[in-house]
XYZ file of C-alpha atoms in Angstrom:
208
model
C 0.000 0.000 0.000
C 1.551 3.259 -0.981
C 1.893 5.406 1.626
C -0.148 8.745 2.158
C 1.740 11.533 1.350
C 1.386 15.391 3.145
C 0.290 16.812 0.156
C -2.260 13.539 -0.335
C -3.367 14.067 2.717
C -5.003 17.715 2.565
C -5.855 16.812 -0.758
C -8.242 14.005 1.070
C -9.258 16.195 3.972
C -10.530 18.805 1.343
C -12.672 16.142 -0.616
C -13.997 15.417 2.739
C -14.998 18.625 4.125
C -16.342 19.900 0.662
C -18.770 16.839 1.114
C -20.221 17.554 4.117
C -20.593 21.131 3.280
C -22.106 19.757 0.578
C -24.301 17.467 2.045
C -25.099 19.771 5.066
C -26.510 22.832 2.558
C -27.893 20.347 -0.075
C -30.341 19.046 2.701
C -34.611 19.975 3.296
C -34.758 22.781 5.104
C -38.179 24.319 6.505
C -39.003 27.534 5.218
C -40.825 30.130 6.471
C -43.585 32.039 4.691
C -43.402 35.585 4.336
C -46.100 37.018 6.571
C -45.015 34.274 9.186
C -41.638 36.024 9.112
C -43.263 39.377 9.332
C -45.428 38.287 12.826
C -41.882 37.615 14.491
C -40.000 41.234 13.299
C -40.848 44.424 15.833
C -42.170 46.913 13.817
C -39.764 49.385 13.196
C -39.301 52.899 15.136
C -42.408 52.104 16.999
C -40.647 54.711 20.056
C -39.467 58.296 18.902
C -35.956 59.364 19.307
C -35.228 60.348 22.755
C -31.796 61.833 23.614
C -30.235 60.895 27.418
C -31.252 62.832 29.623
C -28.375 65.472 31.231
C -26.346 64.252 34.117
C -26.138 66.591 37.268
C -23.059 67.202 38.280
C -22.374 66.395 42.135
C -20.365 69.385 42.062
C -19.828 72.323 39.251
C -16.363 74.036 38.330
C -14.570 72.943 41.284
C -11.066 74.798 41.386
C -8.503 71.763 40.945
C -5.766 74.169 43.149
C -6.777 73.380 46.699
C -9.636 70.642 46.191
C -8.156 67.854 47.194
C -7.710 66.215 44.082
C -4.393 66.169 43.007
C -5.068 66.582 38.708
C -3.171 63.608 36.516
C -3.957 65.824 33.791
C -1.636 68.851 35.306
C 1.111 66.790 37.105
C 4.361 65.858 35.484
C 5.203 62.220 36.167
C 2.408 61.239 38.204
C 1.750 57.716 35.778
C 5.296 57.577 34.063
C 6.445 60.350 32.128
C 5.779 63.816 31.870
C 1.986 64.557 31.431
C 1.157 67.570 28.732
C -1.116 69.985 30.947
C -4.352 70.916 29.071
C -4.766 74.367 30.843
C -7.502 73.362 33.083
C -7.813 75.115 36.149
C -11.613 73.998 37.323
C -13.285 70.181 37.201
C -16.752 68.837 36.890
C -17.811 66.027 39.113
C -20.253 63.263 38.585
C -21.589 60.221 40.116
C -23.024 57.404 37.718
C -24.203 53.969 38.949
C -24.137 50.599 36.742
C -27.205 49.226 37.860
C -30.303 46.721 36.830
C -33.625 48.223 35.238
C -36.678 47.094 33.734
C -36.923 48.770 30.204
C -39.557 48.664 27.290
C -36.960 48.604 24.326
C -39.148 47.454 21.935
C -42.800 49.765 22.418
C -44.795 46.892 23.334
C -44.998 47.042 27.006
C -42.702 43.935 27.585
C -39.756 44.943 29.735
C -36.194 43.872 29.259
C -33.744 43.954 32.137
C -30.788 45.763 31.560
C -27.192 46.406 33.361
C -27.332 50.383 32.776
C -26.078 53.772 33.638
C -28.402 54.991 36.452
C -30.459 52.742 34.971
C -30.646 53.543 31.255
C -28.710 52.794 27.771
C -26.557 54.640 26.544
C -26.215 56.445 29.948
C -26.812 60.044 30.985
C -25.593 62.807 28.742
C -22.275 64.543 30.427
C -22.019 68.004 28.304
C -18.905 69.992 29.506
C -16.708 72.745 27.867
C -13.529 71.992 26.263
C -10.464 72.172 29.144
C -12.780 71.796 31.690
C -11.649 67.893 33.447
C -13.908 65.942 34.285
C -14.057 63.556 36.969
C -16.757 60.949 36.818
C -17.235 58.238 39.688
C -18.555 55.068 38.261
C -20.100 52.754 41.081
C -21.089 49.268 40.055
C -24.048 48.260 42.885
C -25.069 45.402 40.369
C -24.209 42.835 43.226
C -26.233 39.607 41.706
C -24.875 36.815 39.597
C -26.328 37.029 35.940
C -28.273 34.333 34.267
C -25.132 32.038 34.193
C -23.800 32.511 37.560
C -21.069 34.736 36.745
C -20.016 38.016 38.522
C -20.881 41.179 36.725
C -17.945 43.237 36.810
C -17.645 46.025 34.763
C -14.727 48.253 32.962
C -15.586 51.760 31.209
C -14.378 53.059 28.256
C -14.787 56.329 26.919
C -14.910 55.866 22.947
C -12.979 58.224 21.424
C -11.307 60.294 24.124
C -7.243 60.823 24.342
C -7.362 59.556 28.169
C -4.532 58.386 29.864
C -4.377 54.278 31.004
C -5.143 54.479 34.313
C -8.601 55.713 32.811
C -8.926 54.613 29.356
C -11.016 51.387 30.746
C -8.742 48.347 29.379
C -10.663 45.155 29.289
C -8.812 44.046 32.680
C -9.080 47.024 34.510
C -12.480 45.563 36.125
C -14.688 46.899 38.697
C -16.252 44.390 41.058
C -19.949 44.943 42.416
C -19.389 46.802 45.561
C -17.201 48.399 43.765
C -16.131 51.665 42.743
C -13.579 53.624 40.218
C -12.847 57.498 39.173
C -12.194 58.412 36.078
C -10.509 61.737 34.998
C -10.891 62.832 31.426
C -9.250 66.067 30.082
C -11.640 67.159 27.458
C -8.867 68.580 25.311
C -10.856 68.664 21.887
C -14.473 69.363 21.097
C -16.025 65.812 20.060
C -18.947 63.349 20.884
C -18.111 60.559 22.786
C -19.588 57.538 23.951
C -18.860 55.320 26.764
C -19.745 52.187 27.359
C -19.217 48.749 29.305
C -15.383 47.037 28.049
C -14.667 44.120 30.930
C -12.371 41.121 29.405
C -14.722 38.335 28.105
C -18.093 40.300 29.197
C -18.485 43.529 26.840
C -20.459 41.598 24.456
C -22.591 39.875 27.215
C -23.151 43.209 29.309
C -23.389 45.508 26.250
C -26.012 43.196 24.812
């Protein structure tokens, strides 16, 4: 018997899987007819547009010189390296909570639990001048197991903002329930941003 050579050998294995990809798309399938398709699709834009509603700051053009914050955005050095100062002499200060909520996302009166900020997706609206830092406190008080038994922790990333590490909301950089983290963001540029949930192996699961 000759023996099988490499070359042979994915030469067989491709015969092989073109068969059962074959077989596997050749097969009955049930269809289903159009207006039975239509009964299980939401109709569309049955809610109007609403915007986020404004976050209120816990406290409003706070003088970073003698608050008690010591500013990684106007230290040199602070987190390796010498930090560019933005020019910002006053911070913004807000509290959000990750928490569960009952919401009607699709118009119909059936609610959907969520895991969002103060309750709602996306989360509160933070509108705040250019230079002016922002410190936001992100607590996560979601202190239940989800559906699978797994802890919800929580990371938060700002899309689109130059932050630094320490508050750019890597995937491992997790926040536990019980939990708490501050964030400061310089607000360098004029921009829309977005932030939302980034924790290693769970965005998908908690953004969903």
């Amino acid at each position: 018997m000759e023996p099988i050579t490499r070359r042979k050998a994915i030469q067989l294995a491709g015969l092989i899987t073109g068969e059962v990809a074959f077989l596997s798309l050749s097969g009955p399938r049930p269809a289903l007819a159009g207006d039975q398709v239509s009964a299980q699709i939401p109709t569309p834009y049955r809610l109007p547009f609403k915007c986020p509603p404004l976050a209120t700051p816990l406290k409003s053009s706070v003088p970073i010189a003698g608050s008690g914050f010591n500013s990684p955005y106007t230290s040199t050095g602070a987190y390796g390296g010498a930090i560019e100062p933005i020019g910002s002499t006053y911070r913004d200060v807000y509290q959000i909570d990750i928490q569960r909520s009952q919401v009607d996302i699709l118009g119909n009166g059936q609610k959907t639990q969520i895991w969002g900020y103060n309750g709602i997706a996306p989360g509160p609206t933070i509108k705040v001048k250019k230079g002016v830092e922002t410190l936001i406190r992100f607590r996560n008080t979601i202190d239940q197991p989800d559906a699978f038994g797994n802890t919800v922790y929580t990371s938060v990333h700002l899309h689109g903002m130059p932050s630094l590490p320490p508050f750019d909301g890597w995937a491992n950089d997790i926040t536990l329930p019980g939990e708490d983290k501050d964030y400061y963001y310089p607000n360098s540029r004029p921009a829309t941003h977005w932030y939302h949930d980034h924790g290693v192996h769970r965005t998908a699961y908690n953004a969903y």
